[in-house]
Every structure is written in structure tokens, then in C-alpha cells.
Coordinates of C-alpha atoms and ligand atoms in Angstrom, one line a residue:
X4 CA 65.6 -80.4 -157.0
X5 CA 64.4 -84.0 -157.1
X6 CA 65.0 -86.7 -154.5
X7 CA 68.4 -88.3 -154.8
X8 CA 67.2 -91.8 -154.3
X9 CA 64.2 -91.3 -156.6
X10 CA 66.8 -90.3 -159.2
X11 CA 68.7 -93.5 -158.4
X12 CA 65.4 -95.5 -159.0
X13 CA 64.9 -93.7 -162.3
X14 CA 68.6 -94.3 -163.2
X15 CA 69.3 -90.6 -163.5
X16 CA 72.0 -91.1 -160.9
X17 CA 74.3 -94.1 -161.2
X18 CA 74.4 -96.7 -158.4
X19 CA 75.8 -100.1 -157.8
X20 CA 72.4 -101.9 -157.6
X21 CA 72.7 -105.4 -156.0
X22 CA 69.0 -106.3 -155.5
X23 CA 65.7 -105.3 -157.1
X24 CA 62.1 -106.5 -156.6
X25 CA 58.7 -105.1 -157.2
X26 CA 58.7 -102.8 -154.2
X27 CA 62.3 -102.4 -153.1
X28 CA 65.8 -101.7 -154.5
X29 CA 69.2 -102.1 -152.9
X30 CA 72.5 -100.5 -153.9
X31 CA 75.9 -100.1 -152.3
X32 CA 76.5 -97.0 -150.2
X33 CA 79.1 -94.6 -151.8
X34 CA 80.7 -94.1 -148.4
X35 CA 80.8 -97.6 -147.0
X36 CA 81.1 -97.9 -143.2
X37 CA 81.6 -101.7 -143.3
X38 CA 82.8 -104.3 -145.8
X39 CA 79.1 -104.7 -146.8
X40 CA 77.2 -101.4 -146.6
X41 CA 74.0 -101.3 -148.7
X42 CA 71.0 -99.1 -148.7
X43 CA 67.6 -100.7 -149.2
X44 CA 64.8 -98.4 -150.3
X45 CA 61.2 -98.6 -151.2
X46 CA 60.3 -97.8 -154.8
X47 CA 57.6 -95.5 -153.3
X48 CA 58.9 -92.1 -152.2
X49 CA 58.4 -91.8 -148.4
X50 CA 60.6 -89.1 -146.8
X51 CA 61.2 -90.7 -143.4
X52 CA 59.8 -93.1 -140.9
X53 CA 58.0 -90.2 -139.3
X54 CA 56.2 -89.7 -142.6
X55 CA 54.9 -93.3 -142.9
X56 CA 51.2 -93.6 -143.1
X57 CA 49.4 -96.1 -140.9
X58 CA 48.4 -97.8 -144.2
X59 CA 52.1 -98.3 -145.3
X60 CA 53.0 -101.1 -142.9
X61 CA 53.3 -103.5 -145.9
X62 CA 55.6 -101.1 -147.7
X63 CA 58.1 -100.8 -144.8
X64 CA 57.7 -104.4 -143.9
X65 CA 58.6 -105.3 -147.5
X66 CA 61.8 -103.2 -147.3
X67 CA 62.9 -105.0 -144.1
X68 CA 62.3 -108.4 -145.8
X69 CA 64.2 -107.1 -148.9
X70 CA 67.1 -106.1 -146.5
X71 CA 67.1 -109.7 -145.1
X72 CA 67.3 -111.1 -148.6
X73 CA 70.2 -108.8 -149.5
X74 CA 72.0 -109.8 -146.2
X75 CA 71.6 -113.5 -147.3
X76 CA 72.7 -112.7 -150.8
X77 CA 75.8 -110.9 -149.4
X78 CA 76.7 -113.9 -147.2
X79 CA 76.1 -112.1 -143.9
X80 CA 73.5 -114.5 -142.4
X81 CA 76.0 -116.7 -140.6
X82 CA 78.1 -113.9 -139.1
X83 CA 75.3 -111.5 -138.4
X84 CA 74.5 -108.0 -139.6
X85 CA 72.8 -104.7 -138.6
X86 CA 69.9 -102.8 -140.1
X87 CA 69.7 -99.1 -139.3
X88 CA 67.2 -96.4 -140.2
X89 CA 68.1 -92.9 -139.4
X90 CA 65.1 -90.6 -138.9
X91 CA 65.6 -86.9 -138.6
X92 CA 68.5 -84.6 -137.9
X93 CA 69.6 -85.9 -134.5
X94 CA 70.0 -89.4 -136.1
X95 CA 72.0 -87.9 -139.0
X96 CA 69.4 -88.5 -141.8
X97 CA 70.8 -86.7 -144.8
X98 CA 68.7 -88.3 -147.6
X99 CA 65.0 -87.8 -147.3
X100 CA 63.8 -91.0 -148.9
X101 CA 63.5 -93.9 -146.4
X102 CA 66.5 -96.2 -146.6
X103 CA 67.6 -99.1 -144.4
X104 CA 71.3 -99.3 -144.0
X105 CA 72.5 -102.9 -144.1
X106 CA 75.9 -103.2 -142.4
X107 CA 78.0 -106.3 -142.1
X108 CA 81.2 -108.1 -142.7
X109 CA 83.0 -106.9 -139.5
X110 CA 82.2 -106.9 -135.8
X111 CA 79.8 -104.0 -135.0
X112 CA 80.0 -102.3 -131.7
X113 CA 77.0 -101.3 -129.5
X114 CA 75.8 -98.7 -128.8
X115 CA 76.4 -96.9 -132.1
X116 CA 77.7 -93.4 -132.1
Ligands
AMP212 P1 71.6 -91.2 -144.0 O1 72.7 -90.3 -143.4 O2 71.0 -92.2 -143.0 O3 70.5 -90.3 -144.6 O4 72.2 -92.0 -145.1 C1 72.4 -91.5 -146.4 C2 73.5 -92.4 -147.0 O5 73.4 -92.3 -148.4 C3 74.9 -92.1 -146.6 O6 75.5 -93.3 -146.0 C4 75.6 -91.8 -147.9 O7 76.9 -92.2 -147.9 C5 74.7 -92.4 -148.9 N1 74.7 -91.8 -150.2 C6 74.6 -90.5 -150.6 N2 74.6 -90.4 -151.9 C7 74.7 -91.6 -152.4 C8 74.7 -92.1 -153.8 N3 74.6 -91.3 -154.8 N4 74.8 -93.5 -153.9 C9 74.9 -94.3 -152.9 N5 74.9 -93.9 -151.6 C10 74.8 -92.6 -151.4
ZN213 ZN1 62.5 -90.2 -153.2

């Protein structure tokens, strides 16, 4: 059993890809929770925030900047948006390849559930 999001990167699993660069890829979530709901992932397989090495600051930083680029591309900059990273069971992480949820296009309540 491979990693689902590595399979998306390798195009073994279809996805609606909306952004790609050297180190990150973004695609639409199959169960969108907002008018815009994209997942931004590093090309490098890292299972979770807790698994990040101290030498991987640039990798995760790049994913955040990619998410910002996608937000701009999706026209969310003016209205605002939210980035979410679930880490571990209590947070509801179901796919063990780091992904930043980009949510926008509607008012978002706080705190999240
Ligand atoms: P998380 O619960 O934070 O691990 O988020 C995993 C997300 O991946 C969920 O929002 C799912 O809807 C989404 N997801 C699962 N499989 C796919 C897929 N094949 N393509 C796009 N999104 C997916
Ligand atoms: Zn992976």
C-alpha cells in the first residue's frame, strides 16, 4: 500500500491539480468544505508535521508560500482564507503525507470544530 498523495504526485490517482512548482503541488479536495478547498503538498513524502526534520524548514516553508500563491490564484486574497494542517488522530489527520488545507470563499468561523 503506497501513500495516496504520493500516488497523486505520480499520477496513479487522478486529481484536479490547480498548481505545481518544483517542490509543491496543489489539487482540489474531493470533499470540499468551502467553495475553495485545495490541498497543498510537498513533492517530498513527509508523513506529518511531527515527522519533519529540523533540516526541512525550507520544505515546509515552501509549501506555505505555495498555498499563498494558490490563494491568490483562486482570488481569495481580498476576502481572506484559512490554512489548516491536521497532525495526528485528535486533529483528524487521515492522509499521512503533509498537506495544507486551503479554505476560502465563505466566512469561516472560529474556533474550528
Ligand atoms: P486530513 O483529514 O487533514 O488528513 O485531510 C485529508 C483530506 O484529503 C480530506 O479533506 C479528504 O477529503 C481529502 N482526500 C482524500 N482522498 C483524496 C483524493 N483522492 N483527492 C483529493 N482529496 C482527497
Ligand atoms: Zn506520500
